[in-house]
Short mmCIF file of C-alpha atoms and ligand atoms in Angstrom, two decimals:
data_model
loop_
_atom_site.label_atom_id
_atom_site.label_comp_id
_atom_site.label_asym_id
_atom_site.label_seq_id
_atom_site.Cartn_x
_atom_site.Cartn_y
_atom_site.Cartn_z
CA UNK A 645 1.83 8.45 -14.39
CA UNK A 646 0.48 11.72 -15.65
CA UNK A 647 -1.79 13.23 -14.27
CA UNK A 648 -1.32 11.97 -10.68
CA UNK A 649 -3.87 9.34 -9.64
CA UNK A 650 -4.65 11.22 -6.44
CA UNK A 651 -4.99 15.00 -6.05
CA UNK A 652 -6.56 17.31 -3.46
CA UNK A 653 -7.69 20.86 -4.10
CA UNK A 654 -10.15 23.17 -2.32
CA UNK A 655 -11.85 20.45 -0.28
CA UNK A 656 -12.18 18.00 -3.19
CA UNK A 657 -10.22 14.73 -3.45
CA UNK A 658 -9.91 13.43 -7.01
CA UNK A 659 -8.94 9.78 -7.53
CA UNK A 660 -8.56 7.64 -10.60
CA UNK A 661 -11.00 4.82 -9.80
CA UNK A 662 -8.76 1.72 -9.70
CA UNK A 663 -11.70 -0.67 -9.98
CA UNK A 664 -12.15 0.57 -13.58
CA UNK A 665 -8.53 0.32 -14.82
CA UNK A 666 -7.66 -0.67 -17.54
CA UNK A 667 -11.16 -0.67 -19.08
CA UNK A 668 -11.62 3.05 -18.47
CA UNK A 669 -10.00 5.98 -16.74
CA UNK A 670 -12.74 7.35 -14.52
CA UNK A 671 -12.04 10.10 -12.00
CA UNK A 672 -13.99 9.97 -8.73
CA UNK A 673 -14.65 13.31 -7.07
CA UNK A 674 -14.97 13.00 -3.29
CA UNK A 675 -16.15 15.79 -0.99
CA UNK A 676 -16.97 14.10 2.35
CA UNK A 677 -15.18 11.84 4.82
CA UNK A 678 -17.89 9.21 4.22
CA UNK A 679 -17.11 9.26 0.49
CA UNK A 680 -13.38 8.95 1.13
CA UNK A 681 -13.92 6.01 3.53
CA UNK A 682 -16.27 4.42 0.97
CA UNK A 683 -13.68 4.80 -1.82
CA UNK A 684 -11.04 3.15 0.40
CA UNK A 685 -13.37 0.29 1.39
CA UNK A 686 -14.52 -0.16 -2.23
CA UNK A 687 -10.88 -0.10 -3.43
CA UNK A 688 -11.26 2.83 -5.79
CA UNK A 689 -8.01 3.76 -4.08
CA UNK A 690 -5.92 0.90 -2.73
CA UNK A 691 -2.39 -0.08 -1.76
CA UNK A 692 -1.11 0.63 1.75
CA UNK A 693 0.67 3.98 1.17
CA UNK A 694 -2.07 5.28 -1.17
CA UNK A 695 -4.86 4.66 1.35
CA UNK A 696 -2.75 6.43 3.98
CA UNK A 697 -2.48 9.46 1.68
CA UNK A 698 -6.21 9.35 0.89
CA UNK A 699 -6.94 9.12 4.62
CA UNK A 700 -4.76 12.18 5.33
CA UNK A 701 -6.58 14.16 2.61
CA UNK A 702 -9.89 12.95 4.11
CA UNK A 703 -8.78 14.51 7.39
CA UNK A 704 -7.88 17.75 5.54
CA UNK A 705 -11.34 17.75 3.95
CA UNK A 706 -13.03 17.32 7.34
CA UNK A 707 -10.87 20.06 8.90
CA UNK A 708 -11.72 22.53 6.11
CA UNK A 709 -15.46 21.77 6.31
CA UNK A 710 -15.46 22.01 10.12
CA UNK A 711 -13.54 25.30 10.14
CA UNK A 712 -15.94 26.76 7.56
CA UNK A 713 -18.95 26.33 9.89
CA UNK A 714 -17.11 28.04 12.77
CA UNK A 715 -17.08 25.12 15.24
CA UNK A 716 -15.61 25.70 18.67
CA UNK A 717 -12.07 24.31 19.12
CA UNK A 718 -13.49 21.47 21.22
CA UNK A 719 -16.20 20.51 18.70
CA UNK A 720 -13.60 20.75 15.93
CA UNK A 721 -11.34 18.26 17.72
CA UNK A 722 -14.29 15.94 18.41
CA UNK A 723 -15.25 15.96 14.76
CA UNK A 724 -11.66 15.28 13.67
CA UNK A 725 -11.41 12.38 16.13
CA UNK A 726 -14.63 10.89 14.75
CA UNK A 727 -13.34 11.31 11.15
CA UNK A 728 -10.10 9.52 12.08
CA UNK A 729 -12.06 6.62 13.60
CA UNK A 730 -14.31 6.37 10.53
CA UNK A 731 -11.42 6.48 8.05
CA UNK A 732 -9.23 4.00 9.97
CA UNK A 733 -12.08 1.49 10.09
CA UNK A 734 -12.40 1.45 6.29
CA UNK A 735 -9.62 -1.15 5.91
CA UNK A 736 -7.96 -2.68 8.99
CA UNK A 737 -4.82 -4.47 7.78
CA UNK A 738 -2.63 -1.78 6.17
CA UNK A 739 -1.13 0.21 9.03
CA UNK A 740 -0.41 3.20 6.78
CA UNK A 741 -4.06 4.30 6.93
CA UNK A 742 -4.34 4.45 10.73
CA UNK A 743 -0.77 5.76 10.89
CA UNK A 744 -1.61 8.74 8.65
CA UNK A 745 -4.90 9.74 10.31
CA UNK A 746 -3.47 9.30 13.81
CA UNK A 747 -0.45 11.41 12.85
CA UNK A 748 -2.87 14.19 11.82
CA UNK A 749 -4.71 13.85 15.15
CA UNK A 750 -1.45 13.99 17.12
CA UNK A 751 -0.43 17.14 15.25
CA UNK A 752 -3.82 18.72 15.98
CA UNK A 753 -3.57 17.83 19.66
CA UNK A 754 -0.29 19.78 19.85
CA UNK A 755 -1.78 22.81 18.03
CA UNK A 756 -4.96 22.72 20.08
CA UNK A 757 -2.95 22.71 23.32
CA UNK A 758 -1.16 25.78 21.99
CA UNK A 759 -4.58 27.50 21.67
CA UNK A 760 -4.75 27.51 17.87
CA UNK A 761 -8.16 28.09 16.27
CA UNK A 762 -9.90 25.72 13.80
CA UNK A 763 -9.20 27.82 10.68
CA UNK A 764 -5.46 27.84 11.38
CA UNK A 765 -5.52 24.14 12.28
CA UNK A 766 -7.34 23.29 9.02
CA UNK A 767 -4.52 24.95 7.04
CA UNK A 768 -1.96 22.96 9.07
CA UNK A 769 -3.78 19.67 8.33
CA UNK A 770 -3.89 20.34 4.60
CA UNK A 771 -0.18 21.17 4.51
CA UNK A 772 0.57 18.03 6.51
CA UNK A 773 -1.48 15.80 4.18
CA UNK A 774 0.42 17.25 1.21
CA UNK A 775 3.68 16.54 3.01
CA UNK A 776 2.70 12.89 3.64
CA UNK A 777 1.94 12.62 -0.10
CA UNK A 778 5.17 14.29 -1.26
CA UNK A 779 7.29 12.38 1.27
CA UNK A 780 5.86 9.09 0.02
CA UNK A 781 7.02 9.76 -3.54
CA UNK A 782 10.53 10.57 -2.32
CA UNK A 783 10.48 7.52 -0.02
CA UNK A 784 9.52 5.25 -2.92
CA UNK A 785 12.40 6.55 -5.03
CA UNK A 786 14.83 5.77 -2.22
CA UNK A 787 13.35 2.28 -1.80
CA UNK A 788 13.60 1.76 -5.55
CA UNK A 789 17.26 2.69 -5.67
CA UNK A 790 18.21 0.66 -2.56
CA UNK A 791 16.36 -2.37 -3.92
CA UNK A 792 17.87 -2.15 -7.40
CA UNK A 793 21.37 -2.30 -5.88
CA UNK A 794 20.47 -5.59 -4.20
CA UNK A 795 19.53 -7.35 -7.39
CA UNK A 796 21.75 -9.52 -9.56
CA UNK A 797 22.09 -8.33 -13.18
CA UNK A 798 19.79 -9.56 -15.94
CA UNK A 799 17.07 -10.50 -13.46
CA UNK A 800 13.64 -12.00 -14.01
CA UNK A 801 11.62 -10.74 -11.03
CA UNK A 802 8.30 -12.15 -9.95
CA UNK A 803 5.87 -9.75 -8.29
CA UNK A 804 2.40 -10.05 -6.76
CA UNK A 805 -0.50 -7.59 -6.58
CA UNK A 806 0.12 -3.94 -7.48
CA UNK A 807 2.75 -1.92 -5.64
CA UNK A 808 3.29 0.81 -8.22
CA UNK A 809 2.35 4.47 -8.64
CA UNK A 810 -1.30 3.58 -8.14
CA UNK A 811 -0.62 1.94 -4.77
CA UNK A 812 1.53 4.82 -3.45
CA UNK A 813 1.94 8.57 -3.85
CA UNK A 814 3.89 7.76 -7.03
CA UNK A 815 6.70 5.51 -8.35
CA UNK A 816 5.90 2.50 -6.11
CA UNK A 817 7.59 0.23 -3.59
CA UNK A 818 8.26 -3.23 -5.07
CA UNK A 819 7.35 -1.80 -8.46
CA UNK A 820 9.63 1.13 -7.66
CA UNK A 821 12.49 -1.36 -7.24
CA UNK A 822 11.49 -2.90 -10.57
CA UNK A 823 11.48 0.57 -12.20
CA UNK A 824 14.88 1.47 -10.76
CA UNK A 825 16.35 -1.92 -11.74
CA UNK A 826 15.05 -1.45 -15.28
CA UNK A 827 16.57 2.02 -15.57
CA UNK A 828 19.86 0.67 -14.16
CA UNK A 829 19.90 -1.98 -16.91
CA UNK A 830 19.71 -4.82 -14.37
CA UNK A 831 16.34 -6.26 -15.32
CA UNK A 832 15.42 -8.61 -18.14
CA UNK A 833 11.71 -9.03 -17.46
CA UNK A 834 8.96 -9.25 -14.85
CA UNK A 835 6.63 -12.15 -14.09
CA UNK A 836 3.30 -10.62 -13.00
CA UNK A 837 1.02 -12.75 -10.81
CA UNK A 838 -2.59 -12.08 -11.78
CA UNK A 839 -3.53 -11.79 -8.05
CA UNK A 840 -6.92 -13.42 -7.61
CA UNK A 841 -9.58 -12.50 -6.73
CA UNK A 842 -9.45 -8.80 -7.67
CA UNK A 843 -6.69 -9.08 -10.28
CA UNK A 844 -4.53 -6.15 -9.18
CA UNK A 845 -1.59 -7.78 -11.00
CA UNK A 846 -3.46 -8.51 -14.21
CA UNK A 847 -5.28 -5.17 -14.36
CA UNK A 848 -2.98 -2.64 -12.70
CA UNK A 849 0.63 -3.89 -12.64
CA UNK A 850 0.55 -4.84 -16.33
CA UNK A 851 -0.96 -1.40 -17.08
CA UNK A 852 1.85 0.40 -15.22
CA UNK A 853 4.63 -1.78 -16.68
CA UNK A 854 3.28 -1.26 -20.21
CA UNK A 855 3.32 2.52 -19.68
CA UNK A 856 7.03 2.29 -18.82
CA UNK A 857 7.74 -0.24 -21.62
CA UNK A 858 9.13 -2.74 -19.08
CA UNK A 859 8.96 -6.30 -20.52
CA UNK A 860 6.55 -8.49 -18.56
CA UNK A 861 4.59 -11.70 -18.74
CA UNK A 862 1.31 -12.25 -16.91
CA UNK A 863 0.83 -15.60 -15.17
CA UNK A 864 -2.04 -17.11 -13.18
CA UNK A 865 -1.09 -17.28 -9.49
CA UNK A 866 -0.87 -21.08 -9.59
CA UNK A 867 1.88 -20.97 -12.26
CA UNK A 868 4.61 -19.45 -10.06
CA UNK A 869 5.96 -22.82 -8.84
CA UNK A 870 6.27 -24.08 -12.41
CA UNK A 871 8.42 -21.16 -13.55
CA UNK A 872 10.53 -21.25 -10.38
CA UNK A 873 11.26 -24.94 -10.85
CA UNK A 874 12.39 -24.25 -14.41
CA UNK A 875 14.91 -21.68 -13.12
CA UNK A 876 13.15 -18.75 -14.77
CA UNK A 877 12.61 -16.61 -11.65
CA UNK A 878 15.70 -14.92 -10.18
CA UNK A 879 13.98 -13.20 -7.23
CA UNK A 880 10.51 -12.45 -5.84
CA UNK A 881 9.70 -8.88 -4.77
CA UNK A 882 6.48 -7.81 -3.08
CA UNK A 883 5.11 -4.90 -1.05
CA UNK A 884 3.67 -4.96 2.47
CA UNK A 885 0.60 -3.76 4.34
CA UNK A 886 1.99 -4.16 7.84
CA UNK A 887 5.32 -5.41 9.13
CA UNK A 888 5.41 -6.63 12.74
CA UNK A 889 8.35 -5.90 15.06
CA UNK A 890 9.77 -9.40 14.37
CA UNK A 891 9.59 -8.97 10.56
CA UNK A 892 6.45 -11.07 9.96
CA UNK A 893 4.76 -9.34 7.04
CA UNK A 894 1.12 -8.95 6.00
CA UNK A 895 0.64 -8.55 2.26
CA UNK A 896 -1.86 -9.50 -0.45
CA UNK A 897 -3.28 -13.00 -0.15
CA UNK A 898 -0.98 -15.40 -1.99
CA UNK A 899 2.25 -13.75 -0.80
CA UNK A 900 2.89 -16.39 1.88
CA UNK A 901 2.68 -19.19 -0.67
CA UNK A 902 5.16 -17.39 -2.93
CA UNK A 903 7.59 -17.00 -0.01
CA UNK A 904 7.45 -20.72 0.80
CA UNK A 905 7.94 -21.55 -2.88
CA UNK A 906 10.89 -19.17 -3.16
CA UNK A 907 12.45 -20.76 -0.06
CA UNK A 908 11.98 -24.26 -1.50
CA UNK A 909 13.71 -23.21 -4.74
CA UNK A 910 16.54 -21.20 -3.16
CA UNK A 911 15.26 -17.94 -4.67
CA UNK A 912 15.62 -14.63 -2.75
CA UNK A 913 12.34 -13.23 -1.44
CA UNK A 914 12.34 -9.44 -0.94
CA UNK A 915 9.78 -7.15 0.72
CA UNK A 916 9.86 -3.46 -0.25
CA UNK A 917 8.02 -1.01 2.03
CA UNK A 918 8.32 2.42 3.62
CA UNK A 919 9.32 2.60 7.29
CA UNK A 920 5.74 3.73 8.06
CA UNK A 921 4.59 0.17 7.21
CA UNK A 922 6.65 -1.19 10.13
CA UNK A 923 4.24 -1.18 13.05
CA UNK A 924 5.96 -0.81 16.40
CA UNK A 925 2.68 -1.66 18.14
CA UNK A 926 2.51 -5.14 16.58
CA UNK A 927 4.82 -7.82 17.99
CA UNK A 928 4.28 -10.66 15.48
CA UNK A 929 2.17 -11.58 12.48
CA UNK A 930 -0.32 -13.31 14.79
CA UNK A 931 -1.31 -9.87 16.08
CA UNK A 932 -2.23 -8.49 12.63
CA UNK A 933 -5.94 -8.26 11.80
CA UNK A 934 -6.64 -9.80 8.40
CA UNK A 935 -9.37 -8.04 6.44
CA UNK A 936 -12.14 -10.39 5.32
CA UNK A 937 -13.89 -9.22 2.16
CA UNK A 938 -17.12 -10.24 0.50
CA UNK A 939 -17.24 -13.84 -0.83
CA UNK A 940 -18.82 -12.35 -3.97
CA UNK A 941 -15.33 -11.19 -5.00
CA UNK A 942 -14.37 -14.89 -5.26
CA UNK A 943 -17.58 -16.36 -6.65
CA UNK A 944 -18.03 -13.65 -9.31
CA UNK A 945 -15.84 -11.81 -11.78
CA UNK A 946 -16.80 -8.56 -13.48
CA UNK A 947 -20.32 -8.97 -12.12
CA UNK A 948 -20.69 -12.47 -13.65
CA UNK A 949 -21.30 -15.36 -11.24
CA UNK A 950 -18.70 -18.14 -11.78
CA UNK A 951 -20.08 -20.73 -9.36
CA UNK A 952 -23.37 -22.39 -8.48
CA UNK A 953 -25.56 -19.90 -6.62
CA UNK A 954 -25.16 -21.61 -3.21
CA UNK A 955 -21.35 -22.02 -3.27
CA UNK A 956 -19.71 -20.69 -0.11
CA UNK A 957 -16.37 -18.89 -0.54
CA UNK A 958 -13.74 -17.51 1.84
CA UNK A 959 -12.04 -14.22 1.06
CA UNK A 960 -9.19 -13.14 3.36
CA UNK A 961 -7.60 -10.15 1.58
CA UNK A 962 -4.12 -10.65 3.08
CA UNK A 963 -1.88 -13.35 4.55
CA UNK A 964 1.14 -13.33 6.84
CA UNK A 965 4.59 -14.30 5.61
CA UNK A 966 6.75 -15.43 8.55
CA UNK A 967 10.00 -13.47 8.80
CA UNK A 968 12.06 -16.65 8.35
CA UNK A 969 11.08 -16.74 4.65
CA UNK A 970 12.11 -13.11 3.98
CA UNK A 971 15.61 -12.56 2.59
CA UNK A 972 15.56 -8.79 3.11
CA UNK A 973 13.21 -5.86 3.68
CA UNK A 974 13.99 -2.79 1.56
CA UNK A 975 13.06 0.54 3.17
CA UNK A 976 13.91 4.18 2.48
CA UNK A 977 16.59 3.81 5.17
CA UNK A 978 18.26 0.92 3.38
CA UNK A 979 18.13 -2.86 3.35
CA UNK A 980 17.17 -4.72 6.54
CA UNK A 981 18.18 -8.34 7.11
CA UNK A 982 17.62 -10.96 9.82
CA UNK A 983 17.61 -10.78 12.80
CA UNK A 984 14.67 -8.52 11.84
CA UNK A 985 13.63 -7.67 15.39
CA UNK A 986 17.03 -5.97 15.70
CA UNK A 987 17.32 -4.43 12.23
CA UNK A 988 13.74 -3.10 12.34
CA UNK A 989 14.27 -1.62 15.81
CA UNK A 990 17.48 0.09 14.62
CA UNK A 991 15.72 1.43 11.52
CA UNK A 992 12.87 2.84 13.63
CA UNK A 993 15.41 4.89 15.58
CA UNK A 994 16.58 6.44 12.27
CA UNK A 995 13.00 7.12 11.15
CA UNK A 996 12.71 10.57 12.73
CA UNK A 997 9.11 11.46 13.55
CA UNK A 998 7.62 13.89 11.04
CA UNK A 999 7.33 17.42 12.44
CA UNK A 1000 8.03 16.08 15.91
CA UNK A 1001 4.79 14.08 15.79
CA UNK A 1002 5.15 10.44 16.67
CA UNK A 1003 2.09 8.25 16.89
CA UNK A 1004 3.49 4.76 17.32
O1 LIG B 1785 -5.99 -5.01 -1.29
P1 LIG B 1785 -4.94 -4.11 -1.89
O2 LIG B 1785 -4.96 -4.08 -3.37
O3 LIG B 1785 -4.97 -2.74 -1.27
O4 LIG B 1785 -3.58 -4.80 -1.45
C1 LIG B 1785 -2.38 -4.16 -1.79
C2 LIG B 1785 -1.18 -4.92 -1.37
O5 LIG B 1785 -1.26 -5.97 -0.78
C3 LIG B 1785 0.14 -4.28 -1.66
O6 LIG B 1785 1.12 -5.25 -1.88
C4 LIG B 1785 0.57 -3.43 -0.44
O7 LIG B 1785 -0.49 -2.61 -0.02
C5 LIG B 1785 1.75 -2.59 -0.76
S1 LIG B 1785 1.37 -1.34 -1.95
C6 LIG B 1785 2.79 -0.43 -2.16
#
């Protein structure tokens, strides 16, 4: 994707507004932590790794603004702590957001103990946010290559939601595997779930696949079982918002149903995610907070009401796929298999903390 969908320069975060794609390419220009949190909550930027990157740049923005008004070191730290709380609260399920802002705070705590002043700390935060962004692109490429090796040749992969460049720093997780498999000549086509209610599959994944000329067919979510039964799906691959220590995985609502369907049809079900999505503080899927969004997203589409005015609707944004339905989890450190509590724990040992900062 050219230019990048997320870029930070001189205290300004520029995002391609994902609520407008593919109708229009509109760039949002954000200059305050409140605006960054609002863009995350309103899903102008979305996808677990991408909101982590946006959160880190939000912290850089706050650090630069706070250093510019010559706050004391203590007031600077208080303001950064408040910014981290505000940003983390924007969306609760994807661990990457709280992971990124807490990593910035942990880094600042070290520097502050060493007596560093706000101006120097602001420069450190900006460099760190850029590193989180750059690392994510490299991580996605590694996930893509590891995942492509797993796949049988001539595959027809089914994917859900959007896990591509837009959802990450670039390249994508599950969509990164799809990209790598396509370039390796192992992929025939992609089934794209539309992903009700906000249509990330129909609007965003199709847009990214078309840009790369990867053959794909859009289906309504309810059609997946039909195509599996006819033998037309060789594997399912999805991203993740949070992976518990036992491998239970939170991802876009509808993922759990796909996993059960894949199991019933003997089709491999793969999760592709960076190690930062594995949350050492969460034991099982039961401990993951599921974001509830406005019922209007279900009762309306494109601002047009679909239902009678008094229809009640539920709108959990994510569901939990039990680890027993997951064939493998693809990370930048390689492919993890059951028993996931062991393979995830071993992987977390390999995942060296960035710059000596560990937050989980
Ligand atoms: O609500 P969204 O669009 O942010 O949900 C995104 C997903 O569920 C993705 O599958 C997940 O964040 C992984 S993105 C690489």
